[in-house]
PDB file of C-alpha atoms in Angstrom:
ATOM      1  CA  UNK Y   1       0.000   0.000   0.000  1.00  0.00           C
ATOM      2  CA  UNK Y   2       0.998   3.442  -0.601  1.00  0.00           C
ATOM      3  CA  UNK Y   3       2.318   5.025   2.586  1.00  0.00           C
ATOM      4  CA  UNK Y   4       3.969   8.133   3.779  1.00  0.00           C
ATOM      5  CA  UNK Y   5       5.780   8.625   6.872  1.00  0.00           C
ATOM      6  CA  UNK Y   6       6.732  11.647   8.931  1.00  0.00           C
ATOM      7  CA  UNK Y   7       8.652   9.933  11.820  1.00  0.00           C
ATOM      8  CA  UNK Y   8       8.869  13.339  13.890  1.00  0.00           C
ATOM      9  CA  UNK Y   9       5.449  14.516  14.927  1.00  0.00           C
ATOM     10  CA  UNK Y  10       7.114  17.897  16.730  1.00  0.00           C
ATOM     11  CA  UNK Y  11      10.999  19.016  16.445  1.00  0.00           C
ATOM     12  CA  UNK Y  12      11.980  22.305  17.954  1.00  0.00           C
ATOM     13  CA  UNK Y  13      15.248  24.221  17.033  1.00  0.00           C
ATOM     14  CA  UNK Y  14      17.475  27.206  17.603  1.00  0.00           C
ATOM     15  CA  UNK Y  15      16.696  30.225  14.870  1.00  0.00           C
ATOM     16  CA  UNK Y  16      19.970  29.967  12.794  1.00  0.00           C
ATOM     17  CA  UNK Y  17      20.720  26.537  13.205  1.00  0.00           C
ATOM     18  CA  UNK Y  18      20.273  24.144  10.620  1.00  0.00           C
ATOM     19  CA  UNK Y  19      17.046  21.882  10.173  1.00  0.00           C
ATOM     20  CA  UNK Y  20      16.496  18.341   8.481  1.00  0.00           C
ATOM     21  CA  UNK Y  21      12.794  16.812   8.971  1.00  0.00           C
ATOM     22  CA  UNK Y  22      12.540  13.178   7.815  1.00  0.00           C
ATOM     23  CA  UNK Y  23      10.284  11.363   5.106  1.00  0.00           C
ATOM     24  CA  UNK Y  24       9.895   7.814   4.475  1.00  0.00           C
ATOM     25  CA  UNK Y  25       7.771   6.557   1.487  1.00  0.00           C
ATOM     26  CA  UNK Y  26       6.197   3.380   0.702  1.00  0.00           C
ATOM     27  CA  UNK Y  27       5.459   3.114  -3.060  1.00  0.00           C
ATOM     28  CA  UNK Y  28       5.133   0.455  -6.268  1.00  0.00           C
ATOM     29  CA  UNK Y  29       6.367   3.212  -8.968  1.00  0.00           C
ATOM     30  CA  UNK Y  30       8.638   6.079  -9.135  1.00  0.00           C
ATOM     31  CA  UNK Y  31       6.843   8.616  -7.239  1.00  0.00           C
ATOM     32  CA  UNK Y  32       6.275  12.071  -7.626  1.00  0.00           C
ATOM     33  CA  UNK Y  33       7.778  13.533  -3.876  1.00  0.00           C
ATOM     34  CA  UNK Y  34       6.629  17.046  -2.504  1.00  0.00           C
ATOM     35  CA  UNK Y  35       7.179  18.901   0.325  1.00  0.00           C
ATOM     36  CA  UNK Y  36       4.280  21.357   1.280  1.00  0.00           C
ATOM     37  CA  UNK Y  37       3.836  23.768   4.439  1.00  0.00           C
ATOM     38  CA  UNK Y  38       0.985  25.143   6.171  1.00  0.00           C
ATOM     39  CA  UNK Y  39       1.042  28.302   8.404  1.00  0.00           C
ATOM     40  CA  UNK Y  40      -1.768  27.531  11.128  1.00  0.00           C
ATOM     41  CA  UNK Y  41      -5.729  27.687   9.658  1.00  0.00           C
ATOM     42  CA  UNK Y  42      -4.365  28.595   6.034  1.00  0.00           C
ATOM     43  CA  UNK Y  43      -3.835  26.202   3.087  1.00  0.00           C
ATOM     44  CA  UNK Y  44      -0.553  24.647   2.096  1.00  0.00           C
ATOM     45  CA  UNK Y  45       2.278  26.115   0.161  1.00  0.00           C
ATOM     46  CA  UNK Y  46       4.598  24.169  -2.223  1.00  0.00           C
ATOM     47  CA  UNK Y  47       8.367  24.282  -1.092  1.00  0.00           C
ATOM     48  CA  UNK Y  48       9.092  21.806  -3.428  1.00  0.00           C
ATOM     49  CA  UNK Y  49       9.130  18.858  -5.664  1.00  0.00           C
ATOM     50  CA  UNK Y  50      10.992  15.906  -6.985  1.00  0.00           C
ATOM     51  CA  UNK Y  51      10.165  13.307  -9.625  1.00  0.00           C
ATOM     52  CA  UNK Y  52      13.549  12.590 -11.906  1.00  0.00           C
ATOM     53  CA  UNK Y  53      16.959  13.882 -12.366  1.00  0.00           C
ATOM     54  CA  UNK Y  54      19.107  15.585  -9.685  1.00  0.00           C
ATOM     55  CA  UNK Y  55      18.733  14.016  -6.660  1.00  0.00           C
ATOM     56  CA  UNK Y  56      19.523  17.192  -4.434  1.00  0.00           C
ATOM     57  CA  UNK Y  57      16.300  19.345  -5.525  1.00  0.00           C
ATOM     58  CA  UNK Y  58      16.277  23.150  -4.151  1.00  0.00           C
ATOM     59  CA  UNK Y  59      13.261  24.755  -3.705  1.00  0.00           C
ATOM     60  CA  UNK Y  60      11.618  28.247  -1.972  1.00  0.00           C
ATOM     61  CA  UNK Y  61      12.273  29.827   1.126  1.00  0.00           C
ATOM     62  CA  UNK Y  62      16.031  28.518   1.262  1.00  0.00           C
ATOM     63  CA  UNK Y  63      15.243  24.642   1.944  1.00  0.00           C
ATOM     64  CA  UNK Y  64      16.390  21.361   0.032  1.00  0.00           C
ATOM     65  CA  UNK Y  65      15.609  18.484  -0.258  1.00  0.00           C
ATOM     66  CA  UNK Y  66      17.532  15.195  -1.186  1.00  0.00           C
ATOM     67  CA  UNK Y  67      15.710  11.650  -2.524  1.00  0.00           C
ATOM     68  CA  UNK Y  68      17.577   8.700  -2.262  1.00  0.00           C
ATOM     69  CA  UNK Y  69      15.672   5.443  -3.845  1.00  0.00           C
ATOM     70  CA  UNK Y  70      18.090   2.736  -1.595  1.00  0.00           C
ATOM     71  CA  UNK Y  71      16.183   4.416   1.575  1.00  0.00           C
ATOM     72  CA  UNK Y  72      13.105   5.321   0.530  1.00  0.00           C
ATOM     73  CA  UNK Y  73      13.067   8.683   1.988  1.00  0.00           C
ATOM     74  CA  UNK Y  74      12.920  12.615   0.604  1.00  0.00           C
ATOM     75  CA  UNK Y  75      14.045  14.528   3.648  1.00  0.00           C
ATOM     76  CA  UNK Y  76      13.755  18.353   3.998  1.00  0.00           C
ATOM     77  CA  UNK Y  77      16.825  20.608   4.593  1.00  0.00           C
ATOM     78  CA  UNK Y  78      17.546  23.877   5.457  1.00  0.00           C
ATOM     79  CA  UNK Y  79      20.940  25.109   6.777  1.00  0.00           C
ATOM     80  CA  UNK Y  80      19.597  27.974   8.892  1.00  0.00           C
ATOM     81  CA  UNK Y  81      16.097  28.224  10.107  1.00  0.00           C
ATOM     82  CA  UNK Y  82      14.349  31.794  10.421  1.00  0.00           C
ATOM     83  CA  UNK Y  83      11.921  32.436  13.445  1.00  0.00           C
ATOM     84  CA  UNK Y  84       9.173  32.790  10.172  1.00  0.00           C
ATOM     85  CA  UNK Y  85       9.644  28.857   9.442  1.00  0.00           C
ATOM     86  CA  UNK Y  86       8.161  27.704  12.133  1.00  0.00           C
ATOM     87  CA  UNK Y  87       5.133  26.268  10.622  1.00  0.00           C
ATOM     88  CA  UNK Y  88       3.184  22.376   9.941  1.00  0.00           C
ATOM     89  CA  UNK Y  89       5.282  20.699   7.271  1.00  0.00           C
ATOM     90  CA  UNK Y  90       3.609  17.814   4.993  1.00  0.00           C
ATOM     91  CA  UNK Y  91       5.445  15.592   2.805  1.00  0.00           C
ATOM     92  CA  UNK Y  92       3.441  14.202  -0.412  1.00  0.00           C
ATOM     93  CA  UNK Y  93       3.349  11.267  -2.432  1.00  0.00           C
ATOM     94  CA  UNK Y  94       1.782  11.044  -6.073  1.00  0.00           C
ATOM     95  CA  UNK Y  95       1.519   9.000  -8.945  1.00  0.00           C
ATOM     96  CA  UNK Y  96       1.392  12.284 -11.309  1.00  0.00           C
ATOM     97  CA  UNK Y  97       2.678  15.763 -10.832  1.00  0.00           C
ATOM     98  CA  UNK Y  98      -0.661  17.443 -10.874  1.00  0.00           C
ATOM     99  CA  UNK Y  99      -3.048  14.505  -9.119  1.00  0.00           C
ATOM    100  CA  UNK Y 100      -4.008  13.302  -5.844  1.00  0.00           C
ATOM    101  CA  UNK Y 101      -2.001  13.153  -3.008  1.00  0.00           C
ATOM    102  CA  UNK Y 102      -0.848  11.130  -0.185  1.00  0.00           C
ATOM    103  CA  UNK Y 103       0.063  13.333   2.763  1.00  0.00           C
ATOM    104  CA  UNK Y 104       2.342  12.511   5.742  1.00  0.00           C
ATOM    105  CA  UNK Y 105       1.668  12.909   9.122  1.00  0.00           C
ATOM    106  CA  UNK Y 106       2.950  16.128   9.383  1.00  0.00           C
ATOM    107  CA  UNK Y 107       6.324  17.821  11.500  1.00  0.00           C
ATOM    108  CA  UNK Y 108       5.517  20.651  13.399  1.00  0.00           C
ATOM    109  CA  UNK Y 109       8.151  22.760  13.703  1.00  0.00           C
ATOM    110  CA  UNK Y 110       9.194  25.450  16.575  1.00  0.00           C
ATOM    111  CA  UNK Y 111      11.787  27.730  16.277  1.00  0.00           C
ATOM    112  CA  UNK Y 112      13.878  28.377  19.569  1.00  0.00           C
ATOM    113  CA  UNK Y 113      14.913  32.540  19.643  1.00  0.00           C
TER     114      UNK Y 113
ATOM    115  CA  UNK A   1      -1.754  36.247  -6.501  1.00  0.00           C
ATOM    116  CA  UNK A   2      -4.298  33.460  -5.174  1.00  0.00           C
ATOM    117  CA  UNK A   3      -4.449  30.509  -8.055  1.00  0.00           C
ATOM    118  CA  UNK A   4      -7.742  29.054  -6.020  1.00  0.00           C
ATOM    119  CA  UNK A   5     -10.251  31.119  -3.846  1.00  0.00           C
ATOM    120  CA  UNK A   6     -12.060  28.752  -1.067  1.00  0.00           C
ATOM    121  CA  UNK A   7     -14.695  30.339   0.284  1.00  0.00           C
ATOM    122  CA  UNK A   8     -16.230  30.450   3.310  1.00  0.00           C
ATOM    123  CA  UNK A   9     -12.757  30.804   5.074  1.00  0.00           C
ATOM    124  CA  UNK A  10     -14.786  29.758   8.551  1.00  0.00           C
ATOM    125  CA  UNK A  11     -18.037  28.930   9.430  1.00  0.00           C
ATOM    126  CA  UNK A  12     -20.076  28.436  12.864  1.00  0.00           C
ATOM    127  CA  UNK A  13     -23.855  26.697  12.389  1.00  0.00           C
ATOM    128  CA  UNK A  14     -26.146  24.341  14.158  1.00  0.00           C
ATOM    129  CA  UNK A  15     -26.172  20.687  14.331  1.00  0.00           C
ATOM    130  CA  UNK A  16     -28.172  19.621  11.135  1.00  0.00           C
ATOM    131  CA  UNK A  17     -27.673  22.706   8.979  1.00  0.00           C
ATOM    132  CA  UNK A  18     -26.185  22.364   5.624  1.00  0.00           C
ATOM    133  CA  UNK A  19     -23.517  24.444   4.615  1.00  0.00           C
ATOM    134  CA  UNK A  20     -21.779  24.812   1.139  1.00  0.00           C
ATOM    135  CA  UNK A  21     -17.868  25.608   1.030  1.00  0.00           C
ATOM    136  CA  UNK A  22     -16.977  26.844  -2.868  1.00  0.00           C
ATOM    137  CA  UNK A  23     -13.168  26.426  -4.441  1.00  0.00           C
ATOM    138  CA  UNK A  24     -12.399  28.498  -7.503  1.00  0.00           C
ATOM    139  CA  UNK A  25      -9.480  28.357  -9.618  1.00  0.00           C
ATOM    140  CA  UNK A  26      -8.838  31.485 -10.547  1.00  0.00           C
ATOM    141  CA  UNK A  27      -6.413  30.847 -13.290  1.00  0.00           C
ATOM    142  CA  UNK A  28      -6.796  28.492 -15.632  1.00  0.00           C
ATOM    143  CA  UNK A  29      -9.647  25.803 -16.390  1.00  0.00           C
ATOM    144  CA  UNK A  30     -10.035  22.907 -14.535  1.00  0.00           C
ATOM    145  CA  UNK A  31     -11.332  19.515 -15.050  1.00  0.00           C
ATOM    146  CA  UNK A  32     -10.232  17.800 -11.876  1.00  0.00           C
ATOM    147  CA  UNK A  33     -10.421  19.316  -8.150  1.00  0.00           C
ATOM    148  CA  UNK A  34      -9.634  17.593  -5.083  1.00  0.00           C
ATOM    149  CA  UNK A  35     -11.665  18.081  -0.997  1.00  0.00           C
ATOM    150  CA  UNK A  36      -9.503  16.981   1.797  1.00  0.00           C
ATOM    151  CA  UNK A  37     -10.085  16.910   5.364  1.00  0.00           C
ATOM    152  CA  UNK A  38      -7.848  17.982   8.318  1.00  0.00           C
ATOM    153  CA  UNK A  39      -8.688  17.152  11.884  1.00  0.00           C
ATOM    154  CA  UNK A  40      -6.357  19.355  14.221  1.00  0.00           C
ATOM    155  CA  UNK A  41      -2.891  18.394  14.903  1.00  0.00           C
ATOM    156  CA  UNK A  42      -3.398  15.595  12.218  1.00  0.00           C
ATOM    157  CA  UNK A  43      -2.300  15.499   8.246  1.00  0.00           C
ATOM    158  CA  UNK A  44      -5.173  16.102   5.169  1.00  0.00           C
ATOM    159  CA  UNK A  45      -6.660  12.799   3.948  1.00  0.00           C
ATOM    160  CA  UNK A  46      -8.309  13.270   0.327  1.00  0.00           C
ATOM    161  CA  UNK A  47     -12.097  12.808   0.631  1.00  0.00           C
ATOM    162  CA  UNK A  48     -12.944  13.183  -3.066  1.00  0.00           C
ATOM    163  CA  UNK A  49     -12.034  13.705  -6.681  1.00  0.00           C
ATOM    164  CA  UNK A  50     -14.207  16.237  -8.167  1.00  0.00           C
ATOM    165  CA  UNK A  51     -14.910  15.950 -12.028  1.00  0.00           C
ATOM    166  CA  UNK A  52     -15.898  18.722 -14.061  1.00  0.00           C
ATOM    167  CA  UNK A  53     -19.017  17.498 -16.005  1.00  0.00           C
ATOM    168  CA  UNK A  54     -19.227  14.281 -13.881  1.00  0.00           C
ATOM    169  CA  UNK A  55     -18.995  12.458 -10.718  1.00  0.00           C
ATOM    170  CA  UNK A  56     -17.340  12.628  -8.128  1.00  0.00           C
ATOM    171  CA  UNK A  57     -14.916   9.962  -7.541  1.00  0.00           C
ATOM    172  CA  UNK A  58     -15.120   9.397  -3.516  1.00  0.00           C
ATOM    173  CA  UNK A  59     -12.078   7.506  -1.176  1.00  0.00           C
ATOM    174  CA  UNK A  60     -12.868   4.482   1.038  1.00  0.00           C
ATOM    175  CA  UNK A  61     -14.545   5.256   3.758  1.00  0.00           C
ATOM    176  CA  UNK A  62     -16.365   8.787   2.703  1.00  0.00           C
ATOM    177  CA  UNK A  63     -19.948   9.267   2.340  1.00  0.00           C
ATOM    178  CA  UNK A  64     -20.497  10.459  -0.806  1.00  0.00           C
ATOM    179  CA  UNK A  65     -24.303  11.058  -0.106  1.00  0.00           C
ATOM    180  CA  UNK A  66     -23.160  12.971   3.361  1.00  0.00           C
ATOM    181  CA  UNK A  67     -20.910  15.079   1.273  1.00  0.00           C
ATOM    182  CA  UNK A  68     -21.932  16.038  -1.614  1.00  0.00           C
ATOM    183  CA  UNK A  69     -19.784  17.623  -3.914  1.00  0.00           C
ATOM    184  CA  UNK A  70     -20.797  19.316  -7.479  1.00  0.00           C
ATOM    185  CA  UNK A  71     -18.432  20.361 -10.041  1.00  0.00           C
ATOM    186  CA  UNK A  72     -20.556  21.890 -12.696  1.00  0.00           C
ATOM    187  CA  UNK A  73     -17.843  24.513 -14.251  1.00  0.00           C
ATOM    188  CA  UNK A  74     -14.323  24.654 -15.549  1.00  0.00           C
ATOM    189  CA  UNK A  75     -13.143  26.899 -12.910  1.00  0.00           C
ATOM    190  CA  UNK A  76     -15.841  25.809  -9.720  1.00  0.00           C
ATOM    191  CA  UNK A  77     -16.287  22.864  -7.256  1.00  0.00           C
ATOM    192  CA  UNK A  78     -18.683  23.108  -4.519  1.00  0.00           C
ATOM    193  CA  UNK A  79     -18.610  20.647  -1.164  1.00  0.00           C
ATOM    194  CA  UNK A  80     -21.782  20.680   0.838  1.00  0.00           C
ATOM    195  CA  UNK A  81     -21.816  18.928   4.689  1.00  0.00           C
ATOM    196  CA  UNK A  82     -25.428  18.000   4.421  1.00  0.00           C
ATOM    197  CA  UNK A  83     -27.288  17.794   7.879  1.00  0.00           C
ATOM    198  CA  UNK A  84     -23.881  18.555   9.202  1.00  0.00           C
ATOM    199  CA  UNK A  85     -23.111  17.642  13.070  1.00  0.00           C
ATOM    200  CA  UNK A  86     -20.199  17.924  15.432  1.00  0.00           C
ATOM    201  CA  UNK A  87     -17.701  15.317  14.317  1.00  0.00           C
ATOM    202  CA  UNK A  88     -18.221  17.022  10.929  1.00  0.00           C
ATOM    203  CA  UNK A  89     -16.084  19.563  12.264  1.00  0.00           C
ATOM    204  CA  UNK A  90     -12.560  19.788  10.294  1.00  0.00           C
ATOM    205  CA  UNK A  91     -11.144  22.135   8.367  1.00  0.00           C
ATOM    206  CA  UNK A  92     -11.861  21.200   4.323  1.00  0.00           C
ATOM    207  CA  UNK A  93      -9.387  21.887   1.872  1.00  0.00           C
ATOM    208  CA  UNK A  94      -9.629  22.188  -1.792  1.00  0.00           C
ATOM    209  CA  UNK A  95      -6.945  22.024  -4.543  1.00  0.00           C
ATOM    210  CA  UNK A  96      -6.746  22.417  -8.201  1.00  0.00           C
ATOM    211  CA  UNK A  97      -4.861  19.909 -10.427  1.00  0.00           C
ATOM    212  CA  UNK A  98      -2.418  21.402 -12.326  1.00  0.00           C
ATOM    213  CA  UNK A  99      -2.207  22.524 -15.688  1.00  0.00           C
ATOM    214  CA  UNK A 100       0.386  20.908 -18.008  1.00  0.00           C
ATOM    215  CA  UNK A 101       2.301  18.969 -15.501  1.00  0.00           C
ATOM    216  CA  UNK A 102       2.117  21.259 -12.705  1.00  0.00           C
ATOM    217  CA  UNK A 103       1.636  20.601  -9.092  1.00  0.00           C
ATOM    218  CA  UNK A 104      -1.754  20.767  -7.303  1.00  0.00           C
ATOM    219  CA  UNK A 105      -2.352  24.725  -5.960  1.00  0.00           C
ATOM    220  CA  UNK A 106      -4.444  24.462  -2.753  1.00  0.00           C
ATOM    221  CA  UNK A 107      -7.046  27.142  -1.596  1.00  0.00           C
ATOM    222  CA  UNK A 108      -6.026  28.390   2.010  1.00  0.00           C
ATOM    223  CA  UNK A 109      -9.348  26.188   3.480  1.00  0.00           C
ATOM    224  CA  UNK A 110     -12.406  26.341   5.611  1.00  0.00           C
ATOM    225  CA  UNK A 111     -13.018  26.292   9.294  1.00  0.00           C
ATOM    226  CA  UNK A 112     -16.223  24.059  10.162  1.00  0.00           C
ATOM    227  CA  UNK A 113     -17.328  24.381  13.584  1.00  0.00           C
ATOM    228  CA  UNK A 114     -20.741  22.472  13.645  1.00  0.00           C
ATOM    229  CA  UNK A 115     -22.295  23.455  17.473  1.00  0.00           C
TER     230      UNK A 115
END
């Protein structure tokens, strides 16, 4: 079955220090990976997206992120956090670029002044 | 600027009221919107695939009949909680498939508070 994973439910860090929140997927094709964030009652942004290619994808707002097939996973980097990140962050899982989605669990993240 | 509109942003009604949240896309045309829910502190689980011209195309587990959903233009989906009640409350999110390969754009949701 097709499965998501966000193994960190809540991480908190210092404002400049640097940030990586985990994603596992469970999938029978190449996926299409996304990263999405959500600043509290609004909808979700896009930070970023992988399908083929590169590897080490850059997207908005300064953050990375890095898929590697052998582990499954699509984890979210950013080498300093700003007090403004701290927000609900949702990795994705899709079968096209444009169609439905499988969400994680969600990482909430704090940021420490 | 906004790609989708969602409209009401929040509403507050009785136990057994309907009520009717609208997503635009304000952009382009489309044929295919999706309505997830999101309970708090937990992640947005797709309810329904809405078809322009067509059924909807519900997930396991949703009752389409509960929540109906109507899709009549190229640029409107409409989600009504019919005979809503508390555990209906959630905030709904819509999103727009993209256009030509491009990632879903999601409206920024609606507050349900069903009292």
């Amino acid at each position: 079955a097709q499965s998501v994973t966000q193994p960190d439910i809540h991480i908190t860090v210092s404002e400049g220090a640097s940030l990586e929140l985990r994603c596992n997927y469970s999938y029978g094709a190449t996926p299409y990976l996304f990263w999405y964030v959500q600043s509290p009652g609004q909808g979700l942004q896009l930070l970023l997206k992988y399908f083929s290619g590169d590897t080490l994808v850059q997207g908005i707002k300064g953050f990375e992120a890095e898929f590697k097939r052998s582990q499954s996973s699509f984890n979210l980097r950013k080498p300093s956090v700003h007090w403004s990140d701290a927000a609900e962050y949702f990795c994705a899982v899709g079968e096209t670029e444009g169609g439905k989605l499988i969400f994680g669990q969600g990482t909430e993240l704090s940021v420490k002044p | 600027g906004a790609v989708v509109s969602q409209h009401p942003s929040r509403v507050i009604c009785k136990s057994g009221t309907s009520v009717k949240i609208e997503c635009r896309s304000l952009d382009f045309q489309a044929t295919t919107m999706f309505w997830y829910r999101q309970f708090p502190k937990q992640s947005l689980m797709l309810m329904a695939t809405s078809n322009e011209g067509s059924k909807a195309t519900y997930e396991q587990g949703v009752e389409k009949d509960k929540f109906l959903i109507n899709h009549a233009s190229l640029t409107l989906s409409t989600l009504t909680v019919t005979s809503a009640h508390p555990e209906d409350s959630s905030f709904y999110i819509c999103s727009v498939q993209g256009f030509s390969n491009q990632p879903q754009h999601f409206g920024d949701g609606t507050r349900l508070s069903i009292l």
